[in-house]
JSON list of C-alpha atoms in Angstrom, two decimals:
[
{"chain": "A", "resi": 1, "resn": "MET", "atom": "CA", "xyz": [46.70, -14.20, 90.49]},
{"chain": "A", "resi": 2, "resn": "HIS", "atom": "CA", "xyz": [47.57, -11.88, 93.43]},
{"chain": "A", "resi": 3, "resn": "ASN", "atom": "CA", "xyz": [51.17, -12.72, 93.19]},
{"chain": "A", "resi": 4, "resn": "GLU", "atom": "CA", "xyz": [51.26, -11.99, 89.41]},
{"chain": "A", "resi": 5, "resn": "LYS", "atom": "CA", "xyz": [49.43, -8.55, 89.91]},
{"chain": "A", "resi": 6, "resn": "SER", "atom": "CA", "xyz": [51.89, -7.69, 92.73]},
{"chain": "A", "resi": 7, "resn": "SER", "atom": "CA", "xyz": [54.87, -8.57, 90.55]},
{"chain": "A", "resi": 8, "resn": "THR", "atom": "CA", "xyz": [53.50, -6.47, 87.63]},
{"chain": "A", "resi": 9, "resn": "ILE", "atom": "CA", "xyz": [53.06, -3.41, 89.94]},
{"chain": "A", "resi": 10, "resn": "LYS", "atom": "CA", "xyz": [56.70, -3.84, 91.39]},
{"chain": "A", "resi": 11, "resn": "ARG", "atom": "CA", "xyz": [57.95, -3.95, 87.77]},
{"chain": "A", "resi": 12, "resn": "MET", "atom": "CA", "xyz": [56.14, -0.62, 87.04]},
{"chain": "A", "resi": 13, "resn": "ILE", "atom": "CA", "xyz": [57.49, 1.05, 90.16]},
{"chain": "A", "resi": 14, "resn": "ASN", "atom": "CA", "xyz": [61.01, -0.08, 89.51]},
{"chain": "A", "resi": 15, "resn": "ARG", "atom": "CA", "xyz": [60.93, 1.13, 85.96]},
{"chain": "A", "resi": 16, "resn": "SER", "atom": "CA", "xyz": [59.30, 4.50, 86.88]},
{"chain": "A", "resi": 17, "resn": "PHE", "atom": "CA", "xyz": [61.85, 5.13, 89.54]},
{"chain": "A", "resi": 18, "resn": "SER", "atom": "CA", "xyz": [64.91, 3.77, 87.87]},
{"chain": "A", "resi": 19, "resn": "PRO", "atom": "CA", "xyz": [68.27, 5.66, 88.33]},
{"chain": "A", "resi": 20, "resn": "PHE", "atom": "CA", "xyz": [68.24, 6.70, 84.69]},
{"chain": "A", "resi": 21, "resn": "PHE", "atom": "CA", "xyz": [65.12, 9.05, 85.46]},
{"chain": "A", "resi": 22, "resn": "THR", "atom": "CA", "xyz": [65.32, 9.59, 89.28]},
{"chain": "A", "resi": 23, "resn": "TYR", "atom": "CA", "xyz": [68.88, 10.81, 89.75]},
{"chain": "A", "resi": 24, "resn": "PRO", "atom": "CA", "xyz": [68.69, 13.49, 86.97]},
{"chain": "A", "resi": 25, "resn": "LEU", "atom": "CA", "xyz": [65.41, 14.55, 88.22]},
{"chain": "A", "resi": 26, "resn": "ILE", "atom": "CA", "xyz": [66.80, 15.09, 91.78]},
{"chain": "A", "resi": 27, "resn": "ILE", "atom": "CA", "xyz": [69.97, 16.81, 90.69]},
{"chain": "A", "resi": 28, "resn": "ALA", "atom": "CA", "xyz": [67.81, 19.22, 88.48]},
{"chain": "A", "resi": 29, "resn": "CYS", "atom": "CA", "xyz": [65.55, 20.02, 91.47]},
{"chain": "A", "resi": 30, "resn": "ILE", "atom": "CA", "xyz": [68.58, 20.70, 93.65]},
{"chain": "A", "resi": 31, "resn": "PHE", "atom": "CA", "xyz": [70.16, 22.81, 91.07]},
{"chain": "A", "resi": 32, "resn": "PHE", "atom": "CA", "xyz": [66.90, 24.85, 90.43]},
{"chain": "A", "resi": 33, "resn": "GLY", "atom": "CA", "xyz": [66.57, 25.39, 94.19]},
{"chain": "A", "resi": 34, "resn": "TYR", "atom": "CA", "xyz": [70.16, 26.66, 94.39]},
{"chain": "A", "resi": 35, "resn": "THR", "atom": "CA", "xyz": [70.00, 28.92, 91.44]},
{"chain": "A", "resi": 36, "resn": "ALA", "atom": "CA", "xyz": [66.54, 30.31, 92.80]},
{"chain": "A", "resi": 37, "resn": "PHE", "atom": "CA", "xyz": [68.30, 31.04, 96.20]},
{"chain": "A", "resi": 38, "resn": "LYS", "atom": "CA", "xyz": [71.41, 32.59, 94.55]},
{"chain": "A", "resi": 39, "resn": "ALA", "atom": "CA", "xyz": [69.21, 34.81, 92.35]},
{"chain": "A", "resi": 40, "resn": "THR", "atom": "CA", "xyz": [67.42, 36.01, 95.32]},
{"chain": "A", "resi": 41, "resn": "LYS", "atom": "CA", "xyz": [70.59, 36.77, 97.18]},
{"chain": "A", "resi": 42, "resn": "GLU", "atom": "CA", "xyz": [72.06, 38.63, 94.09]},
{"chain": "A", "resi": 43, "resn": "GLY", "atom": "CA", "xyz": [68.75, 40.75, 93.88]},
{"chain": "A", "resi": 44, "resn": "LYS", "atom": "CA", "xyz": [69.10, 41.74, 97.43]},
{"chain": "A", "resi": 45, "resn": "LEU", "atom": "CA", "xyz": [72.77, 42.83, 96.96]},
{"chain": "A", "resi": 46, "resn": "LEU", "atom": "CA", "xyz": [71.72, 44.76, 93.78]},
{"chain": "A", "resi": 47, "resn": "ARG", "atom": "CA", "xyz": [69.15, 46.71, 95.82]},
{"chain": "A", "resi": 48, "resn": "ILE", "atom": "CA", "xyz": [71.80, 47.67, 98.34]},
{"chain": "A", "resi": 49, "resn": "GLN", "atom": "CA", "xyz": [74.14, 48.73, 95.59]},
{"chain": "A", "resi": 50, "resn": "ASN", "atom": "CA", "xyz": [71.45, 50.84, 94.17]},
{"chain": "A", "resi": 51, "resn": "VAL", "atom": "CA", "xyz": [70.88, 52.66, 97.63]},
{"chain": "A", "resi": 52, "resn": "GLU", "atom": "CA", "xyz": [74.61, 53.20, 97.88]},
{"chain": "A", "resi": 53, "resn": "LEU", "atom": "CA", "xyz": [74.75, 54.51, 94.35]},
{"chain": "A", "resi": 54, "resn": "ASN", "atom": "CA", "xyz": [71.95, 57.02, 95.03]},
{"chain": "A", "resi": 55, "resn": "ASN", "atom": "CA", "xyz": [73.56, 58.19, 98.23]},
{"chain": "A", "resi": 56, "resn": "THR", "atom": "CA", "xyz": [76.87, 58.76, 96.28]},
{"chain": "A", "resi": 57, "resn": "ALA", "atom": "CA", "xyz": [75.21, 60.72, 93.60]},
{"chain": "A", "resi": 58, "resn": "ASN", "atom": "CA", "xyz": [73.56, 63.00, 96.30]},
{"chain": "A", "resi": 59, "resn": "GLU", "atom": "CA", "xyz": [76.89, 63.49, 97.79]},
{"chain": "A", "resi": 60, "resn": "VAL", "atom": "CA", "xyz": [78.50, 64.52, 94.51]},
{"chain": "A", "resi": 61, "resn": "ASN", "atom": "CA", "xyz": [75.62, 66.90, 93.88]},
{"chain": "A", "resi": 62, "resn": "THR", "atom": "CA", "xyz": [76.13, 68.51, 97.21]},
{"chain": "A", "resi": 63, "resn": "MET", "atom": "CA", "xyz": [79.77, 69.02, 96.54]},
{"chain": "A", "resi": 64, "resn": "THR", "atom": "CA", "xyz": [78.95, 70.51, 93.20]},
{"chain": "A", "resi": 65, "resn": "GLU", "atom": "CA", "xyz": [76.71, 73.02, 94.71]},
{"chain": "A", "resi": 66, "resn": "LEU", "atom": "CA", "xyz": [79.34, 73.89, 97.22]},
{"chain": "A", "resi": 67, "resn": "TYR", "atom": "CA", "xyz": [81.95, 74.24, 94.51]},
{"chain": "A", "resi": 68, "resn": "LYS", "atom": "CA", "xyz": [79.60, 76.72, 92.59]},
{"chain": "A", "resi": 69, "resn": "LYS", "atom": "CA", "xyz": [78.94, 78.72, 95.80]},
{"chain": "A", "resi": 70, "resn": "THR", "atom": "CA", "xyz": [82.66, 78.94, 96.53]},
{"chain": "A", "resi": 71, "resn": "SER", "atom": "CA", "xyz": [83.47, 79.89, 92.98]},
{"chain": "A", "resi": 72, "resn": "LYS", "atom": "CA", "xyz": [80.78, 82.69, 93.16]},
{"chain": "A", "resi": 73, "resn": "GLU", "atom": "CA", "xyz": [82.34, 84.17, 96.41]},
{"chain": "A", "resi": 74, "resn": "LEU", "atom": "CA", "xyz": [85.77, 84.25, 94.82]},
{"chain": "A", "resi": 75, "resn": "SER", "atom": "CA", "xyz": [84.37, 86.05, 91.85]},
{"chain": "A", "resi": 76, "resn": "GLU", "atom": "CA", "xyz": [82.65, 88.62, 94.10]},
{"chain": "A", "resi": 77, "resn": "SER", "atom": "CA", "xyz": [85.76, 89.14, 96.08]},
{"chain": "A", "resi": 78, "resn": "ASN", "atom": "CA", "xyz": [87.80, 89.78, 92.85]},
{"chain": "A", "resi": 79, "resn": "LYS", "atom": "CA", "xyz": [85.23, 92.39, 91.84]},
{"chain": "A", "resi": 80, "resn": "LYS", "atom": "CA", "xyz": [85.60, 94.16, 95.02]},
{"chain": "A", "resi": 81, "resn": "ILE", "atom": "CA", "xyz": [89.38, 94.20, 94.84]},
{"chain": "A", "resi": 82, "resn": "GLN", "atom": "CA", "xyz": [89.19, 95.56, 91.29]},
{"chain": "A", "resi": 83, "resn": "GLY", "atom": "CA", "xyz": [86.86, 98.35, 92.51]},
{"chain": "A", "resi": 84, "resn": "LEU", "atom": "CA", "xyz": [89.27, 99.35, 95.22]},
{"chain": "A", "resi": 85, "resn": "HIS", "atom": "CA", "xyz": [92.09, 99.37, 92.66]},
{"chain": "A", "resi": 86, "resn": "LYS", "atom": "CA", "xyz": [90.10, 101.86, 90.63]},
{"chain": "A", "resi": 87, "resn": "GLU", "atom": "CA", "xyz": [89.36, 104.00, 93.65]},
{"chain": "A", "resi": 88, "resn": "LEU", "atom": "CA", "xyz": [93.10, 104.11, 94.53]},
{"chain": "A", "resi": 89, "resn": "GLY", "atom": "CA", "xyz": [94.00, 104.91, 91.04]},
{"chain": "A", "resi": 90, "resn": "GLU", "atom": "CA", "xyz": [91.54, 107.90, 90.91]},
{"chain": "A", "resi": 91, "resn": "ALA", "atom": "CA", "xyz": [92.81, 109.13, 94.31]},
{"chain": "A", "resi": 92, "resn": "ARG", "atom": "CA", "xyz": [96.37, 108.84, 93.05]},
{"chain": "A", "resi": 93, "resn": "THR", "atom": "CA", "xyz": [95.57, 110.84, 89.96]},
{"chain": "A", "resi": 94, "resn": "LYS", "atom": "CA", "xyz": [93.65, 113.66, 91.97]},
{"chain": "A", "resi": 95, "resn": "LEU", "atom": "CA", "xyz": [96.60, 113.89, 94.29]},
{"chain": "A", "resi": 96, "resn": "THR", "atom": "CA", "xyz": [98.94, 114.26, 91.54]},
{"chain": "A", "resi": 97, "resn": "GLU", "atom": "CA", "xyz": [96.77, 117.03, 89.93]},
{"chain": "A", "resi": 98, "resn": "LEU", "atom": "CA", "xyz": [96.58, 118.92, 93.27]},
{"chain": "A", "resi": 99, "resn": "SER", "atom": "CA", "xyz": [100.33, 118.73, 93.83]},
{"chain": "A", "resi": 100, "resn": "LYS", "atom": "CA", "xyz": [100.78, 120.43, 90.44]},
{"chain": "A", "resi": 101, "resn": "SER", "atom": "CA", "xyz": [98.26, 123.08, 91.14]},
{"chain": "A", "resi": 102, "resn": "GLY", "atom": "CA", "xyz": [100.07, 124.10, 94.31]},
{"chain": "A", "resi": 103, "resn": "ASP", "atom": "CA", "xyz": [97.08, 123.69, 96.70]},
{"chain": "A", "resi": 104, "resn": "VAL", "atom": "CA", "xyz": [99.20, 122.37, 99.57]},
{"chain": "A", "resi": 105, "resn": "LYS", "atom": "CA", "xyz": [96.45, 122.14, 102.30]},
{"chain": "A", "resi": 106, "resn": "ALA", "atom": "CA", "xyz": [94.07, 120.20, 100.00]},
{"chain": "A", "resi": 107, "resn": "GLY", "atom": "CA", "xyz": [96.98, 118.12, 98.78]},
{"chain": "A", "resi": 108, "resn": "GLU", "atom": "CA", "xyz": [97.94, 117.17, 102.30]},
{"chain": "A", "resi": 109, "resn": "GLU", "atom": "CA", "xyz": [94.30, 116.20, 103.18]},
{"chain": "A", "resi": 110, "resn": "LEU", "atom": "CA", "xyz": [93.98, 114.20, 100.06]},
{"chain": "A", "resi": 111, "resn": "LYS", "atom": "CA", "xyz": [97.35, 112.45, 100.76]},
{"chain": "A", "resi": 112, "resn": "LYS", "atom": "CA", "xyz": [96.14, 111.59, 104.20]},
{"chain": "A", "resi": 113, "resn": "ASN", "atom": "CA", "xyz": [92.94, 110.10, 102.91]},
{"chain": "A", "resi": 114, "resn": "PHE", "atom": "CA", "xyz": [94.81, 108.32, 100.26]},
{"chain": "A", "resi": 115, "resn": "GLU", "atom": "CA", "xyz": [97.16, 106.79, 102.87]},
{"chain": "A", "resi": 116, "resn": "THR", "atom": "CA", "xyz": [94.18, 105.66, 104.95]},
{"chain": "A", "resi": 117, "resn": "LEU", "atom": "CA", "xyz": [92.39, 104.17, 101.85]},
{"chain": "A", "resi": 118, "resn": "LYS", "atom": "CA", "xyz": [95.66, 102.58, 100.79]},
{"chain": "A", "resi": 119, "resn": "ALA", "atom": "CA", "xyz": [96.10, 100.90, 104.41]},
{"chain": "A", "resi": 120, "resn": "GLU", "atom": "CA", "xyz": [92.58, 99.69, 104.20]},
{"chain": "A", "resi": 121, "resn": "PHE", "atom": "CA", "xyz": [92.92, 98.27, 100.88]},
{"chain": "A", "resi": 122, "resn": "GLU", "atom": "CA", "xyz": [96.20, 96.48, 101.81]},
{"chain": "A", "resi": 123, "resn": "LYS", "atom": "CA", "xyz": [94.52, 95.00, 104.83]},
{"chain": "A", "resi": 124, "resn": "PHE", "atom": "CA", "xyz": [91.50, 94.04, 102.81]},
{"chain": "A", "resi": 125, "resn": "LYS", "atom": "CA", "xyz": [93.75, 92.55, 100.07]},
{"chain": "A", "resi": 126, "resn": "GLU", "atom": "CA", "xyz": [95.78, 90.55, 102.64]},
{"chain": "A", "resi": 127, "resn": "ASN", "atom": "CA", "xyz": [92.54, 89.11, 104.32]},
{"chain": "A", "resi": 128, "resn": "LYS", "atom": "CA", "xyz": [91.15, 88.29, 100.93]},
{"chain": "A", "resi": 129, "resn": "GLN", "atom": "CA", "xyz": [94.35, 86.62, 99.89]},
{"chain": "A", "resi": 130, "resn": "LYS", "atom": "CA", "xyz": [94.25, 84.50, 102.96]},
{"chain": "A", "resi": 131, "resn": "GLU", "atom": "CA", "xyz": [90.65, 83.77, 102.50]},
{"chain": "A", "resi": 132, "resn": "THR", "atom": "CA", "xyz": [91.25, 82.89, 98.89]},
{"chain": "A", "resi": 133, "resn": "VAL", "atom": "CA", "xyz": [94.17, 80.59, 99.92]},
{"chain": "A", "resi": 134, "resn": "ASP", "atom": "CA", "xyz": [91.79, 78.92, 102.45]},
{"chain": "A", "resi": 135, "resn": "LYS", "atom": "CA", "xyz": [89.02, 78.64, 99.87]},
{"chain": "A", "resi": 136, "resn": "ASP", "atom": "CA", "xyz": [91.43, 77.19, 97.24]},
{"chain": "A", "resi": 137, "resn": "LYS", "atom": "CA", "xyz": [92.52, 74.55, 99.69]},
{"chain": "A", "resi": 138, "resn": "LYS", "atom": "CA", "xyz": [88.90, 73.78, 100.48]},
{"chain": "A", "resi": 139, "resn": "LEU", "atom": "CA", "xyz": [88.00, 73.80, 96.75]},
{"chain": "A", "resi": 140, "resn": "LYS", "atom": "CA", "xyz": [90.96, 71.44, 96.01]},
{"chain": "A", "resi": 141, "resn": "GLU", "atom": "CA", "xyz": [89.66, 69.07, 98.88]},
{"chain": "A", "resi": 142, "resn": "LEU", "atom": "CA", "xyz": [86.33, 69.18, 97.32]},
{"chain": "A", "resi": 143, "resn": "GLU", "atom": "CA", "xyz": [87.64, 68.41, 93.90]},
{"chain": "A", "resi": 144, "resn": "ASN", "atom": "CA", "xyz": [89.67, 65.53, 95.18]},
{"chain": "A", "resi": 145, "resn": "ALA", "atom": "CA", "xyz": [86.54, 64.17, 97.10]},
{"chain": "A", "resi": 146, "resn": "LYS", "atom": "CA", "xyz": [84.33, 64.61, 94.00]},
{"chain": "A", "resi": 147, "resn": "SER", "atom": "CA", "xyz": [86.99, 62.84, 91.97]},
{"chain": "A", "resi": 148, "resn": "GLN", "atom": "CA", "xyz": [87.09, 59.97, 94.50]},
{"chain": "A", "resi": 149, "resn": "LYS", "atom": "CA", "xyz": [83.35, 59.77, 94.61]},
{"chain": "A", "resi": 150, "resn": "GLU", "atom": "CA", "xyz": [83.24, 59.65, 90.87]},
{"chain": "A", "resi": 151, "resn": "LYS", "atom": "CA", "xyz": [85.85, 56.91, 90.79]},
{"chain": "A", "resi": 152, "resn": "GLU", "atom": "CA", "xyz": [83.84, 54.99, 93.53]},
{"chain": "A", "resi": 153, "resn": "THR", "atom": "CA", "xyz": [80.67, 55.48, 91.45]},
{"chain": "A", "resi": 154, "resn": "ALA", "atom": "CA", "xyz": [82.33, 54.09, 88.35]},
{"chain": "A", "resi": 155, "resn": "GLU", "atom": "CA", "xyz": [83.56, 51.10, 90.25]},
{"chain": "A", "resi": 156, "resn": "LYS", "atom": "CA", "xyz": [80.12, 50.64, 91.67]},
{"chain": "A", "resi": 157, "resn": "ASP", "atom": "CA", "xyz": [78.53, 51.01, 88.17]},
{"chain": "A", "resi": 158, "resn": "LYS", "atom": "CA", "xyz": [81.04, 48.26, 86.98]},
{"chain": "A", "resi": 159, "resn": "LYS", "atom": "CA", "xyz": [80.09, 46.00, 89.91]},
{"chain": "A", "resi": 160, "resn": "LEU", "atom": "CA", "xyz": [76.46, 46.66, 89.30]},
{"chain": "A", "resi": 161, "resn": "LYS", "atom": "CA", "xyz": [76.76, 45.69, 85.58]},
{"chain": "A", "resi": 162, "resn": "GLU", "atom": "CA", "xyz": [78.63, 42.55, 86.67]},
{"chain": "A", "resi": 163, "resn": "ILE", "atom": "CA", "xyz": [75.86, 41.69, 89.03]},
{"chain": "A", "resi": 164, "resn": "GLU", "atom": "CA", "xyz": [73.25, 42.28, 86.28]},
{"chain": "A", "resi": 165, "resn": "ASP", "atom": "CA", "xyz": [75.30, 40.03, 83.98]},
{"chain": "A", "resi": 166, "resn": "ALA", "atom": "CA", "xyz": [75.54, 37.33, 86.41]},
{"chain": "A", "resi": 167, "resn": "LYS", "atom": "CA", "xyz": [71.85, 37.62, 87.39]},
{"chain": "A", "resi": 168, "resn": "LYS", "atom": "CA", "xyz": [70.95, 37.27, 83.62]},
{"chain": "A", "resi": 169, "resn": "LYS", "atom": "CA", "xyz": [73.30, 34.31, 83.22]},
{"chain": "A", "resi": 170, "resn": "ILE", "atom": "CA", "xyz": [71.67, 32.64, 86.15]},
{"chain": "A", "resi": 171, "resn": "GLU", "atom": "CA", "xyz": [68.20, 33.33, 84.76]},
{"chain": "A", "resi": 172, "resn": "LYS", "atom": "CA", "xyz": [69.17, 31.97, 81.41]},
{"chain": "A", "resi": 173, "resn": "GLU", "atom": "CA", "xyz": [70.73, 28.90, 83.07]},
{"chain": "A", "resi": 174, "resn": "THR", "atom": "CA", "xyz": [67.60, 28.37, 85.03]},
{"chain": "A", "resi": 175, "resn": "VAL", "atom": "CA", "xyz": [65.42, 28.53, 81.94]},
{"chain": "A", "resi": 176, "resn": "ASP", "atom": "CA", "xyz": [67.75, 26.20, 80.32]},
{"chain": "A", "resi": 177, "resn": "LYS", "atom": "CA", "xyz": [67.57, 23.78, 83.26]},
{"chain": "A", "resi": 178, "resn": "ASP", "atom": "CA", "xyz": [63.65, 24.09, 83.29]},
{"chain": "A", "resi": 179, "resn": "ASN", "atom": "CA", "xyz": [63.63, 23.30, 79.56]},
{"chain": "A", "resi": 180, "resn": "LYS", "atom": "CA", "xyz": [65.87, 20.29, 80.28]},
{"chain": "A", "resi": 181, "resn": "LEU", "atom": "CA", "xyz": [63.73, 19.18, 83.16]},
{"chain": "A", "resi": 182, "resn": "LYS", "atom": "CA", "xyz": [60.66, 19.39, 81.04]},
{"chain": "A", "resi": 183, "resn": "GLU", "atom": "CA", "xyz": [62.40, 17.20, 78.44]},
{"chain": "A", "resi": 184, "resn": "LEU", "atom": "CA", "xyz": [63.35, 14.63, 81.10]},
{"chain": "A", "resi": 185, "resn": "GLU", "atom": "CA", "xyz": [59.83, 14.62, 82.44]},
{"chain": "A", "resi": 186, "resn": "GLY", "atom": "CA", "xyz": [58.52, 14.07, 78.86]},
{"chain": "A", "resi": 187, "resn": "VAL", "atom": "CA", "xyz": [60.94, 11.26, 78.39]},
{"chain": "A", "resi": 188, "resn": "LYS", "atom": "CA", "xyz": [60.03, 9.68, 81.69]},
{"chain": "A", "resi": 189, "resn": "SER", "atom": "CA", "xyz": [56.28, 10.14, 80.84]},
{"chain": "A", "resi": 190, "resn": "GLN", "atom": "CA", "xyz": [56.94, 8.43, 77.49]},
{"chain": "A", "resi": 191, "resn": "LYS", "atom": "CA", "xyz": [58.80, 5.56, 79.12]},
{"chain": "A", "resi": 192, "resn": "GLU", "atom": "CA", "xyz": [56.10, 5.16, 81.75]},
{"chain": "A", "resi": 193, "resn": "LYS", "atom": "CA", "xyz": [53.53, 4.98, 78.86]},
{"chain": "A", "resi": 194, "resn": "GLU", "atom": "CA", "xyz": [55.75, 2.43, 77.11]},
{"chain": "A", "resi": 195, "resn": "THR", "atom": "CA", "xyz": [56.17, 0.42, 80.36]},
{"chain": "A", "resi": 196, "resn": "ALA", "atom": "CA", "xyz": [52.36, 0.40, 80.94]},
{"chain": "A", "resi": 197, "resn": "GLU", "atom": "CA", "xyz": [51.76, -0.76, 77.40]},
{"chain": "A", "resi": 198, "resn": "LYS", "atom": "CA", "xyz": [54.49, -3.58, 77.79]},
{"chain": "A", "resi": 199, "resn": "ASP", "atom": "CA", "xyz": [52.88, -4.60, 81.17]},
{"chain": "A", "resi": 200, "resn": "LYS", "atom": "CA", "xyz": [49.51, -4.64, 79.52]},
{"chain": "A", "resi": 201, "resn": "LYS", "atom": "CA", "xyz": [50.89, -6.79, 76.66]},
{"chain": "A", "resi": 202, "resn": "LEU", "atom": "CA", "xyz": [52.67, -9.07, 79.17]},
{"chain": "A", "resi": 203, "resn": "LYS", "atom": "CA", "xyz": [49.44, -9.56, 81.06]},
{"chain": "A", "resi": 204, "resn": "GLU", "atom": "CA", "xyz": [47.66, -10.43, 77.88]},
{"chain": "A", "resi": 205, "resn": "LEU", "atom": "CA", "xyz": [50.36, -12.91, 76.92]},
{"chain": "A", "resi": 206, "resn": "GLU", "atom": "CA", "xyz": [50.22, -14.40, 80.46]},
{"chain": "A", "resi": 207, "resn": "GLU", "atom": "CA", "xyz": [46.43, -14.76, 80.23]},
{"chain": "A", "resi": 208, "resn": "ALA", "atom": "CA", "xyz": [46.85, -16.33, 76.69]},
{"chain": "A", "resi": 209, "resn": "LYS", "atom": "CA", "xyz": [49.45, -18.58, 78.17]},
{"chain": "A", "resi": 210, "resn": "LYS", "atom": "CA", "xyz": [47.13, -19.62, 81.07]},
{"chain": "A", "resi": 211, "resn": "LYS", "atom": "CA", "xyz": [44.19, -20.16, 78.64]},
{"chain": "A", "resi": 212, "resn": "ILE", "atom": "CA", "xyz": [46.42, -22.41, 76.45]},
{"chain": "A", "resi": 213, "resn": "GLU", "atom": "CA", "xyz": [47.64, -24.35, 79.59]},
{"chain": "A", "resi": 214, "resn": "SER", "atom": "CA", "xyz": [43.95, -24.74, 80.59]},
{"chain": "A", "resi": 215, "resn": "GLU", "atom": "CA", "xyz": [42.86, -25.91, 77.13]},
{"chain": "A", "resi": 216, "resn": "LEU", "atom": "CA", "xyz": [45.78, -28.37, 77.04]},
{"chain": "A", "resi": 217, "resn": "ALA", "atom": "CA", "xyz": [44.84, -29.72, 80.48]},
{"chain": "A", "resi": 218, "resn": "GLU", "atom": "CA", "xyz": [41.16, -30.13, 79.41]},
{"chain": "A", "resi": 219, "resn": "ALA", "atom": "CA", "xyz": [42.29, -31.98, 76.25]},
{"chain": "A", "resi": 220, "resn": "LYS", "atom": "CA", "xyz": [44.48, -34.22, 78.18]},
{"chain": "A", "resi": 221, "resn": "LYS", "atom": "CA", "xyz": [41.63, -34.82, 80.64]},
{"chain": "A", "resi": 222, "resn": "GLN", "atom": "CA", "xyz": [39.20, -35.66, 77.78]},
{"chain": "A", "resi": 223, "resn": "LYS", "atom": "CA", "xyz": [41.80, -37.91, 76.10]},
{"chain": "A", "resi": 224, "resn": "ALA", "atom": "CA", "xyz": [42.40, -39.85, 79.30]}
]
């Protein structure tokens, strides 16, 4: 009786842990663990990319503000140059009028002032031209840097999208694997139930067989 019970238990264990159910289950668990690890790693990379993207955006904003400030300074310099042009024009006109009127002393004094003003203007103009060249050079460098940062930002956006797509794909695959794992567990549970029913039926048949053998033995004994 003990040997028969042990044999029945062994059959149940062998059927429950048959390669048909065990290996796919192990493979599914390994794949689930791998995808979870990969998703965590991708998420960490995604956070790093977000920080870099924010830093790049701040740099671009700083460059834009500097660009606006430089443009404003250039505009103010141009206005000052235009004002000096106007003053020179007025002085030239007045000098011409005095020359025509014959006021030599006043004309000489005005001419002297005009020459001084003209020299100051030329010096100011030269300095501003040099300053403008330097600012144009700096402005060009800023434009190039801004263009490079925008290009890097576009590349990072593209990479970020690829990471998001990869993450979504992994999540979808994980869900699919979970569903498949549930299906396998359902099939395994069904097979275990069927095995238990078959073992129960087998036990009933064995008991019926023993009963018949016992009745036959009793009949032979009575006949003898």
